[in-house]
XYZ file of C-alpha atoms in Angstrom:
684
model
C -35.500 25.213 -8.369
C -37.094 24.423 -11.763
C -35.564 25.228 -15.149
C -37.336 24.779 -18.533
C -35.610 24.362 -21.910
C -36.357 23.226 -25.461
C -34.772 19.985 -26.725
C -35.102 17.702 -29.760
C -35.203 13.910 -30.040
C -35.056 13.374 -33.851
C -36.636 10.233 -35.287
C -33.986 10.115 -38.005
C -30.435 11.372 -38.072
C -30.153 15.104 -38.643
C -28.521 14.722 -42.088
C -31.551 12.722 -43.272
C -33.959 15.344 -41.935
C -31.859 18.080 -43.513
C -32.055 16.289 -46.883
C -35.825 15.918 -46.629
C -36.078 19.596 -45.710
C -34.077 20.575 -48.766
C -36.338 18.450 -50.998
C -39.451 20.008 -49.442
C -38.018 23.476 -49.940
C -37.351 22.648 -53.615
C -40.944 21.459 -54.128
C -42.320 24.579 -52.508
C -40.040 26.741 -54.636
C -41.220 25.025 -57.855
C -44.840 25.488 -56.818
C -44.329 29.171 -56.158
C -42.518 29.593 -59.471
C -45.401 27.994 -61.357
C -47.982 29.935 -59.299
C -49.646 26.659 -58.370
C -52.671 27.071 -56.157
C -52.420 25.574 -52.639
C -48.608 25.843 -52.543
C -48.567 27.556 -49.153
C -50.897 24.954 -47.660
C -48.654 22.167 -48.953
C -45.644 24.015 -47.534
C -47.397 24.090 -44.157
C -47.995 20.333 -44.302
C -44.333 19.678 -45.226
C -43.176 21.921 -42.370
C -45.402 20.035 -39.928
C -43.999 16.705 -41.156
C -40.386 17.924 -40.784
C -41.161 19.224 -37.283
C -42.604 15.815 -36.486
C -39.358 14.135 -37.563
C -37.342 16.576 -35.356
C -39.570 15.581 -32.423
C -39.325 18.790 -30.282
C -39.784 18.396 -26.546
C -39.990 20.690 -23.576
C -37.582 19.717 -20.740
C -38.333 20.723 -17.184
C -35.301 20.218 -14.883
C -35.332 20.211 -11.094
C -31.968 21.754 -10.121
C -30.148 22.084 -6.772
C -27.671 24.959 -6.635
C -24.185 24.084 -5.334
C -22.282 26.555 -3.170
C -19.200 28.135 -4.663
C -15.883 27.392 -2.945
C -13.547 30.024 -1.498
C -10.135 28.583 -0.572
C -7.905 30.227 2.026
C -4.287 28.967 1.997
C -2.415 29.827 5.216
C 1.393 29.961 5.191
C 2.717 28.475 8.460
C 6.313 27.840 7.356
C 9.443 28.865 9.295
C 9.669 32.363 7.815
C 6.182 33.094 9.111
C 7.497 32.754 12.658
C 9.459 35.994 12.278
C 8.288 38.965 14.331
C 4.517 39.394 14.594
C 3.665 37.507 11.405
C 1.976 34.568 13.134
C -0.275 36.950 15.062
C -1.040 38.869 11.850
C -1.830 35.619 10.081
C -4.210 34.312 12.760
C -6.039 37.642 13.072
C -6.463 37.885 9.295
C -7.634 34.270 9.049
C -10.265 34.709 11.744
C -11.545 37.932 10.206
C -11.577 36.612 6.644
C -13.326 33.314 7.409
C -15.969 35.139 9.462
C -16.744 37.614 6.678
C -16.662 34.992 3.938
C -19.052 32.862 5.956
C -21.564 35.696 5.858
C -21.642 35.783 2.043
C -24.526 33.749 0.509
C -23.820 30.576 -1.454
C -20.162 30.342 -0.460
C -18.325 27.420 1.118
C -15.068 28.375 2.863
C -12.125 25.957 2.972
C -8.885 26.552 4.887
C -5.604 24.814 3.981
C -2.603 25.249 6.318
C 0.887 24.802 4.885
C 3.994 24.013 6.945
C 7.463 22.720 6.138
C 7.851 19.063 5.246
C 10.001 17.275 7.856
C 13.430 16.478 6.475
C 12.768 18.275 3.170
C 14.127 21.591 1.930
C 11.622 22.608 -0.733
C 10.641 25.999 0.624
C 7.053 27.296 0.774
C 4.720 25.313 -1.523
C 1.378 27.171 -1.410
C 0.157 26.301 -4.906
C 0.814 22.594 -4.358
C -1.281 22.837 -1.210
C -4.040 24.643 -3.119
C -4.067 21.846 -5.701
C -4.464 19.222 -2.960
C -7.249 21.145 -1.259
C -9.151 21.558 -4.553
C -8.675 17.989 -5.768
C -12.399 17.255 -5.318
C -13.670 20.676 -6.456
C -14.528 21.308 -10.142
C -13.069 24.578 -11.344
C -16.594 25.719 -12.260
C -17.294 25.919 -8.517
C -14.153 27.811 -7.488
C -15.020 31.397 -6.585
C -11.534 32.511 -5.560
C -8.314 31.718 -3.677
C -6.762 33.810 -0.921
C -3.137 33.366 0.151
C -2.065 34.600 3.608
C 1.728 34.664 3.405
C 4.878 36.769 3.614
C 5.283 36.427 -0.146
C 8.293 34.065 -0.047
C 6.620 31.385 -2.172
C 8.747 28.851 -4.026
C 6.244 27.087 -6.309
C 4.626 29.860 -8.368
C 3.363 28.012 -11.493
C 4.464 28.922 -14.990
C 0.896 29.916 -15.954
C 0.753 32.222 -12.897
C -2.367 30.479 -11.594
C -4.554 30.967 -14.682
C -5.450 27.261 -14.670
C -7.395 27.795 -11.437
C -10.007 29.779 -13.354
C -10.593 32.099 -10.403
C -9.007 35.225 -8.901
C -6.009 34.638 -6.595
C -5.808 37.256 -3.844
C -2.752 37.746 -1.586
C -2.730 39.105 1.970
C 0.857 39.902 2.926
C 2.133 39.610 6.480
C 5.112 41.574 7.768
C 5.835 45.158 6.722
C 6.781 46.770 3.393
C 10.033 48.357 4.660
C 11.567 45.368 6.434
C 15.354 45.033 6.508
C 17.401 41.918 7.159
C 21.053 40.939 7.116
C 22.046 37.402 6.196
C 25.205 35.394 5.781
C 25.396 33.485 2.500
C 27.989 30.669 2.246
C 29.924 30.361 -0.982
C 32.293 27.747 -2.340
C 34.103 25.566 0.172
C 36.162 22.381 -0.174
C 34.745 19.120 1.105
C 38.215 17.822 2.043
C 41.515 19.350 3.095
C 44.844 18.016 4.326
C 45.511 18.096 8.052
C 48.064 20.760 8.864
C 47.123 22.923 5.901
C 44.459 25.591 5.394
C 41.169 25.541 3.506
C 39.837 28.606 1.687
C 36.161 29.440 2.176
C 34.077 32.118 0.510
C 30.981 33.853 1.827
C 28.980 37.065 1.524
C 27.140 39.268 3.996
C 23.974 40.462 2.251
C 22.176 43.502 3.656
C 19.411 44.938 1.485
C 19.911 48.674 1.379
C 22.871 48.494 3.743
C 26.327 49.916 3.150
C 29.626 49.738 4.958
C 31.144 46.788 6.803
C 30.196 44.103 9.290
C 32.104 41.917 11.739
C 31.963 38.147 11.172
C 32.916 35.848 14.056
C 34.580 32.572 13.041
C 34.570 29.453 15.216
C 36.124 26.069 14.466
C 34.807 23.079 16.389
C 33.034 25.480 18.730
C 36.196 27.440 19.617
C 36.790 31.058 18.499
C 39.238 31.432 15.620
C 38.979 35.014 14.369
C 36.786 38.078 13.958
C 36.818 39.489 10.425
C 35.604 42.864 9.190
C 34.156 42.410 5.710
C 32.309 44.760 3.298
C 28.558 44.294 2.898
C 27.125 42.742 -0.259
C 30.538 41.697 -1.554
C 32.270 38.324 -1.707
C 34.823 37.618 1.022
C 37.268 34.767 1.641
C 38.621 33.108 4.760
C 41.566 30.792 5.462
C 40.714 28.086 8.012
C 43.432 25.839 9.461
C 42.610 22.115 9.372
C 43.951 20.847 12.674
C 42.743 17.274 12.864
C 41.380 14.394 10.853
C 37.636 13.958 10.537
C 35.018 16.692 10.525
C 36.276 20.236 11.137
C 33.104 22.252 11.755
C 33.414 25.915 10.794
C 30.795 28.368 12.104
C 30.353 31.877 10.713
C 28.167 34.452 12.446
C 27.701 38.067 11.388
C 26.825 40.792 13.854
C 23.219 42.150 13.807
C 22.525 45.068 11.518
C 20.356 48.144 12.193
C 16.662 47.260 12.207
C 17.541 43.567 11.968
C 14.461 41.461 11.241
C 15.850 38.209 12.633
C 19.173 36.649 13.639
C 18.205 33.202 12.352
C 20.050 33.612 9.048
C 22.984 35.550 10.510
C 24.960 32.359 10.976
C 25.907 29.373 8.925
C 28.156 26.367 9.323
C 29.920 23.883 7.137
C 32.020 20.810 7.665
C 35.405 20.178 6.094
C 36.770 16.651 6.373
C 40.382 16.682 7.449
C 42.394 13.931 5.809
C 45.977 13.019 6.485
C 48.077 12.742 3.382
C 50.000 9.878 4.993
C 50.606 9.136 8.660
C 54.335 9.043 9.245
C 55.387 6.845 12.155
C 58.899 6.191 13.523
C 59.287 2.874 15.360
C 62.579 2.381 17.191
C 63.146 -1.075 18.707
C 65.930 -1.160 21.243
C 66.625 -4.856 20.738
C 65.062 -7.909 19.101
C 62.464 -9.606 21.314
C 59.370 -11.795 21.045
C 56.935 -8.872 20.907
C 58.865 -6.674 18.518
C 56.677 -7.477 15.525
C 53.446 -6.678 17.398
C 53.860 -2.961 16.792
C 55.334 -3.418 13.321
C 52.469 -5.646 12.154
C 49.914 -3.210 13.530
C 51.364 -0.239 11.668
C 52.192 -2.080 8.437
C 48.595 -3.331 8.180
C 47.322 0.254 7.922
C 47.650 1.463 4.281
C 47.516 5.087 5.448
C 50.701 4.731 7.521
C 54.245 5.270 6.304
C 56.358 3.325 8.764
C 60.050 3.920 9.406
C 61.351 1.076 11.598
C 64.801 0.703 13.071
C 66.078 -2.018 15.387
C 69.298 -1.228 17.235
C 71.407 -4.321 16.577
C 74.849 -2.726 16.712
C 75.280 -0.009 19.344
C 78.352 2.269 19.170
C 80.211 0.439 21.932
C 80.129 -2.777 19.908
C 83.290 -2.222 17.891
C 84.903 -5.335 16.469
C 87.150 -3.536 13.946
C 85.048 -4.772 11.007
C 85.396 -2.375 8.034
C 82.143 -0.477 7.348
C 82.186 -1.502 3.678
C 81.952 -5.134 4.779
C 78.948 -4.595 7.103
C 75.426 -5.526 5.994
C 73.905 -3.253 8.662
C 73.504 0.483 8.234
C 74.274 3.029 10.902
C 71.302 4.613 12.697
C 70.570 8.004 10.990
C 70.351 9.839 14.298
C 70.849 13.383 13.068
C 68.353 13.067 10.213
C 65.615 11.527 12.367
C 65.915 13.406 15.637
C 67.041 16.791 14.445
C 66.162 17.481 10.826
C 62.957 15.449 10.288
C 61.624 14.959 13.795
C 58.666 17.343 13.390
C 57.482 15.488 10.288
C 56.536 12.361 12.255
C 52.971 11.974 13.544
C 53.956 9.323 16.090
C 57.208 8.050 17.598
C 57.322 4.648 19.303
C 60.125 3.471 21.567
C 59.831 -0.308 21.879
C 62.075 -1.628 24.712
C 64.568 1.104 23.972
C 67.512 1.762 26.301
C 70.140 4.503 26.308
C 73.157 2.925 24.685
C 74.969 5.938 23.371
C 73.023 6.047 20.120
C 71.177 9.262 20.997
C 72.969 12.216 22.523
C 71.339 14.074 25.437
C 70.336 16.906 23.102
C 68.152 14.540 21.055
C 66.166 13.510 24.126
C 65.549 17.194 24.773
C 64.403 17.511 21.153
C 61.974 14.621 21.733
C 60.563 16.237 24.867
C 60.109 19.516 22.983
C 58.497 17.629 20.081
C 55.880 16.205 22.473
C 55.092 19.538 24.116
C 54.651 21.153 20.700
C 51.964 18.657 19.686
C 53.771 15.426 18.907
C 52.875 11.890 20.009
C 55.098 9.433 21.900
C 54.416 5.803 22.779
C 56.783 3.983 25.115
C 56.383 0.200 25.261
C 58.878 -0.788 27.966
C 60.392 -3.940 29.404
C 63.082 -4.806 31.951
C 65.407 -2.141 30.519
C 63.070 0.569 31.843
C 63.959 -0.359 35.427
C 67.716 -0.338 34.789
C 70.334 2.363 34.851
C 70.277 3.018 31.107
C 66.507 3.595 31.038
C 65.028 6.409 28.978
C 63.593 7.606 32.299
C 67.124 8.842 33.064
C 67.008 11.238 30.119
C 65.186 14.476 29.348
C 62.188 12.327 28.351
C 61.433 11.914 32.066
C 59.838 15.389 31.883
C 57.064 14.116 29.596
C 56.676 10.476 30.666
C 53.583 9.980 32.872
C 55.178 7.186 34.921
C 58.757 6.671 36.134
C 60.257 3.375 37.327
C 61.210 2.662 40.922
C 63.750 0.037 39.889
C 61.570 -3.051 40.380
C 60.279 -5.545 37.860
C 57.496 -7.993 38.683
C 57.965 -11.355 36.969
C 54.786 -13.291 37.544
C 51.599 -14.125 35.711
C 48.652 -11.717 35.900
C 45.562 -10.712 33.995
C 45.177 -7.063 32.930
C 42.123 -5.374 34.443
C 40.155 -2.330 33.348
C 40.022 0.675 35.639
C 36.784 2.619 35.962
C 38.362 5.419 33.906
C 39.480 2.858 31.340
C 35.979 1.452 31.031
C 34.739 4.898 29.960
C 37.750 5.856 27.843
C 37.220 5.510 24.054
C 40.496 3.592 23.706
C 39.099 0.714 25.772
C 35.301 1.187 25.742
C 33.412 -1.658 24.124
C 36.409 -3.899 23.464
C 35.725 -7.661 23.628
C 36.094 -8.848 27.211
C 35.181 -5.503 28.819
C 31.561 -6.402 29.577
C 30.167 -8.895 32.101
C 29.655 -12.376 30.680
C 32.310 -12.070 27.974
C 35.388 -14.307 27.861
C 38.193 -12.993 30.117
C 41.467 -11.802 28.724
C 44.571 -13.987 28.727
C 47.474 -13.472 31.113
C 50.646 -11.421 30.747
C 53.912 -12.487 32.349
C 55.872 -9.397 33.395
C 55.265 -5.833 34.565
C 57.520 -2.886 35.385
C 56.684 -1.217 38.677
C 56.426 2.577 38.675
C 55.750 5.295 41.201
C 52.716 7.539 41.160
C 51.449 7.875 37.576
C 50.104 11.041 36.037
C 47.343 11.182 33.477
C 44.804 8.365 33.064
C 45.419 4.722 33.885
C 43.387 2.482 31.591
C 44.661 -0.953 32.666
C 46.182 -2.223 35.881
C 48.168 -5.367 36.470
C 49.796 -6.928 39.513
C 48.342 -5.555 42.757
C 46.430 -2.928 40.762
C 49.636 -1.204 39.675
C 49.453 0.943 36.491
C 49.887 -1.039 33.282
C 48.653 1.215 30.422
C 48.826 4.954 31.089
C 47.861 7.942 28.905
C 48.739 11.577 29.462
C 48.576 14.960 27.751
C 51.730 17.057 27.870
C 51.478 20.570 26.505
C 49.888 20.209 23.067
C 51.099 16.631 22.684
C 50.249 13.190 24.033
C 52.147 10.328 25.629
C 51.187 6.689 26.224
C 53.052 3.989 28.143
C 52.636 0.207 28.126
C 54.496 -1.029 31.219
C 55.001 -4.600 30.048
C 56.727 -6.318 27.155
C 54.392 -9.356 27.118
C 51.472 -7.868 25.173
C 52.495 -10.223 22.358
C 50.968 -13.129 24.317
C 47.518 -11.867 23.344
C 48.566 -11.927 19.678
C 49.580 -15.575 20.084
C 46.216 -16.487 21.672
C 47.675 -17.395 25.060
C 44.802 -18.429 27.382
C 42.343 -17.102 24.827
C 44.377 -13.975 24.050
C 42.823 -10.530 24.054
C 41.887 -7.545 21.824
C 45.506 -6.622 21.137
C 44.998 -5.434 17.540
C 42.069 -3.124 18.238
C 43.491 -1.852 21.508
C 46.881 -0.968 20.027
C 45.224 0.553 16.946
C 43.056 2.787 19.136
C 46.038 3.644 21.307
C 48.072 4.790 18.316
C 45.187 6.785 16.818
C 44.371 8.435 20.161
C 47.965 9.606 20.308
C 47.542 11.054 16.795
C 44.412 12.908 17.956
C 41.742 10.968 16.090
C 38.491 12.934 16.810
C 36.416 9.776 17.324
C 38.706 8.754 20.192
C 38.565 12.005 22.156
C 37.557 11.419 25.790
C 35.181 14.397 25.839
C 33.852 14.145 22.281
C 30.371 15.557 21.758
C 28.694 14.394 18.556
C 25.308 15.026 16.965
C 23.634 13.560 13.899
C 20.257 14.226 12.270
C 18.605 11.383 10.396
C 15.009 10.429 9.738
C 13.606 13.525 11.436
C 15.458 12.805 14.692
C 18.505 14.460 16.275
C 20.755 12.040 18.183
C 23.387 13.355 20.604
C 26.243 11.473 22.290
C 28.750 12.789 24.841
C 31.769 10.794 26.024
C 33.249 10.883 29.500
C 29.947 11.279 31.342
C 29.744 10.071 34.933
C 26.119 11.097 35.382
C 23.226 12.754 33.538
C 24.396 15.679 31.420
C 22.263 18.701 30.587
C 22.634 20.091 27.074
C 20.971 22.906 25.146
C 19.633 22.243 21.657
C 19.206 25.188 19.287
C 16.884 24.573 16.319
C 17.388 26.179 12.881
C 14.775 28.823 13.685
C 16.689 29.859 16.828
C 14.383 28.170 19.349
C 16.242 26.577 22.277
C 15.247 23.550 24.335
C 16.977 21.567 27.102
C 18.030 17.957 26.537
C 19.119 15.485 29.224
C 21.787 12.992 28.173
C 21.767 9.702 30.091
C 25.082 7.780 30.405
C 25.498 4.093 29.578
C 27.929 1.541 30.996
C 30.735 2.748 28.703
C 30.502 6.338 29.932
C 28.760 7.645 26.805
C 25.699 9.795 27.487
C 22.932 9.635 24.877
C 19.874 11.722 24.105
C 17.568 12.442 21.187
C 14.907 14.951 20.142
C 12.608 15.334 17.166
C 14.287 17.286 14.359
C 11.423 18.271 12.092
C 13.051 21.481 10.864
C 15.497 21.524 7.986
C 18.728 23.356 8.675
C 21.554 23.568 11.183
C 21.027 22.157 14.699
C 23.433 23.154 17.467
C 24.060 21.267 20.706
C 26.035 22.844 23.558
C 26.948 21.612 27.039
C 27.714 23.753 30.113
C 31.425 22.851 29.912
C 31.755 24.558 26.512
C 31.498 21.568 24.181
C 29.616 22.202 20.936
C 28.326 19.834 18.256
C 26.560 20.688 15.020
C 24.323 18.591 12.802
C 22.626 19.475 9.543
C 19.129 18.144 8.880
C 18.993 18.334 5.094
C 20.527 21.591 3.914
C 22.450 23.488 6.601
C 21.178 26.740 5.035
C 17.514 25.944 4.216
C 15.675 27.807 1.489
C 12.935 28.784 3.906
C 15.318 30.807 6.098
C 17.499 32.230 3.335
C 15.413 35.365 2.704
C 13.159 36.586 5.490
C 11.861 39.978 4.349
C 8.241 40.003 3.195
C 7.826 40.840 -0.494
C 5.022 41.207 -3.076
C 7.362 40.550 -6.027
C 6.608 36.844 -6.503
C 2.821 37.019 -6.152
C 2.092 40.353 -7.836
C 2.252 38.715 -11.329
C -0.179 36.037 -10.118
C -2.659 38.648 -8.935
C -2.410 40.476 -12.257
C -2.825 37.308 -14.343
C -5.868 36.019 -12.433
C -7.582 39.330 -11.683
C -6.858 39.052 -7.967
C -5.776 41.670 -5.487
C -2.714 42.125 -3.265
C -2.735 43.932 0.069
C -0.473 44.405 3.114
C -2.230 43.415 6.319
C -0.151 45.964 8.227
C -1.547 48.826 6.116
C -5.280 48.209 6.062
C -6.172 44.822 7.406
C -8.290 42.395 5.425
C -10.006 43.921 2.323
C -13.792 43.573 2.154
C -14.826 40.333 0.418
C -17.628 40.650 -2.187
C -19.544 38.378 -4.569
C -19.159 39.394 -8.207
C -20.643 38.143 -11.444
C -18.424 36.171 -13.838
C -16.507 38.350 -16.267
C -16.606 41.439 -14.089
C -13.749 43.063 -12.148
C -12.729 40.865 -9.226
C -10.536 43.189 -7.136
C -10.287 46.858 -6.266
C -9.117 49.329 -3.653
C -10.121 47.921 -0.261
C -12.083 44.944 -1.591
C -11.619 41.559 -3.230
C -14.143 39.656 -5.274
C -15.321 36.052 -5.299
C -17.129 35.020 -8.477
C -20.700 33.695 -8.497
C -20.277 30.537 -10.548
C -23.828 29.174 -10.090
C -22.974 25.501 -10.474
C -25.784 23.006 -9.831
C -26.840 19.365 -9.853
C -29.944 18.046 -11.696
C -32.256 16.088 -9.384
C -34.884 15.166 -12.013
C -36.110 15.820 -15.597
C -39.664 15.853 -17.030
C -40.235 15.780 -20.825
C -43.316 17.186 -22.567
C -43.863 16.507 -26.295
C -44.697 19.757 -28.128
C -46.333 17.995 -31.154
C -48.580 15.139 -29.967
C -49.306 12.489 -32.599
C -53.118 13.182 -32.778
C -52.597 16.935 -33.158
C -50.026 16.349 -35.884
C -52.348 13.993 -37.777
C -55.274 16.452 -37.629
C -53.002 19.307 -38.665
C -51.651 17.428 -41.691
C -55.078 16.166 -42.716
C -56.581 19.624 -42.417
C -53.780 21.139 -44.499
C -54.218 18.552 -47.253
C -58.035 19.011 -47.345
C -57.605 22.775 -47.537
C -55.137 22.427 -50.403
C -57.469 20.021 -52.302
C -60.452 22.299 -51.862
C -58.440 25.273 -53.085
C -57.414 23.371 -56.231
C -60.996 22.226 -57.070
C -62.398 25.702 -57.194
């Protein structure tokens, strides 16, 4: 294509030429005023000379027209997976690209937009449009079409005017959609164990009235079903039952014409913290291992320890006046009647019945355990004698009872298969092949058949460390009083500090030490799952934030912990469940992502963009794709049933040819002729 235009290449700067022109005009004016003959001929010569200085040229350009660009931005975020929106989107995209491809001089570009893994920034269509048009001058942009549900989170402040082209919107979904969603409110990050935390939430239902039922689960177990009014704030009291993460799930029942159940549930985690752990340690008599338990508990700054050693039993009466004694009497009534329920753990260390505690107090202790308390019995030779605590009401909760024998010989504690998998013992130094063996102990109390779980065995594989659950409480027994040898490093010692710490915290129901704990964590776009107590592969079900479910096989390791992992590209709440009813939750980014907060399709956010840029807005469900047309710049770019794409006409110049309009010879002849004519006119 050739294009011709007039151009100038002045021999002097334009101000100089303008000054010469003004002088020439003055001379011509003076000549006309004086009626001098030949003035017009001289004016012609001056005009020719000025034109020569301007140097006019004819430019002939060879141009190549560039196609205009039509950009189609396709929303493929999570909210577009609702209902039939994906099918609507694909049908509209196929139809639109086919019809745009039939328009002359138009290049069609398609940009697909999904959710960024691990990010919670919502739908960013205009950012995507900017990336797709990074190499396209705005003078080539004919128009932009957005195929979306209207839930766009990056509408620019200028409403798209900087694009310099009409922005059309094709809406998926339906105009009269209705959806119910559960919106979490304020909730505490921490709460004291044994107390309640107050949560707030709201059930939003556009156009809905009345009430809805909200199911509440804590750590996967049902807590309550509340009836709350729609579109109004509600509160909930949740008991904090243990330390660590208390996961609270809220799920509202479906409403009429419900669009999706994805946003009908939410979850949050409240960290349970113990104000102070209160432990009662009662030593029946001084012995070499007495300080093992005391040192363990005193080293923990979160533990308030009350320690008594029975040095003067009631039968030891030497007539010494009380005011002259340096020892205090054992506060039996205060500890075992008035304040018993306030203790998180009670330890009997080589304690024997010596008349200090009445029979009723042993019954109180047994009741304390059944109601959720924790008891640790570290026994020695006294346990096999007539005044053993096994001869009291505590026998009802103890997992092992003596048969009257004590075994006084050296032995090395050995892990049972159950102990190898139990979180109290799993992974301790010396539990894996090739590690240094544990040191020996010197004495063990023989018992009959033990209930519960035996973690360690001693002489002839007899139970040595036994755990049991009784009612809502827990009991542990160490059937030897020579654990202190490990603390002294005898024959290399053993993991006494970590083992006893875990033992005490298991009794106090530390979540990380639960035998059947199921945990999940989402980091770096990956969901990792771990289940304790597995003896073989475990099948779990993973529910993604968008409601999609997928199976996951957990493979056990040598410590009895089954592991598995899946890609977690979606932001939001992931749920893992096992067939035995265990549930674990993990939040990838925000547990309530922006993308799933509001699911109804809406024109409200993009209607101002269409108005500001001259674009159109149409529901695909009500008329399909409007007819695309080419329009001239400055004209209307959208109307009923059609949308326009401007003809920008951009081009590149392939070559230029210059032609001088006043050749030097012609100029010389013209000037000479004008001067001769003026001279001849004056000589007449």
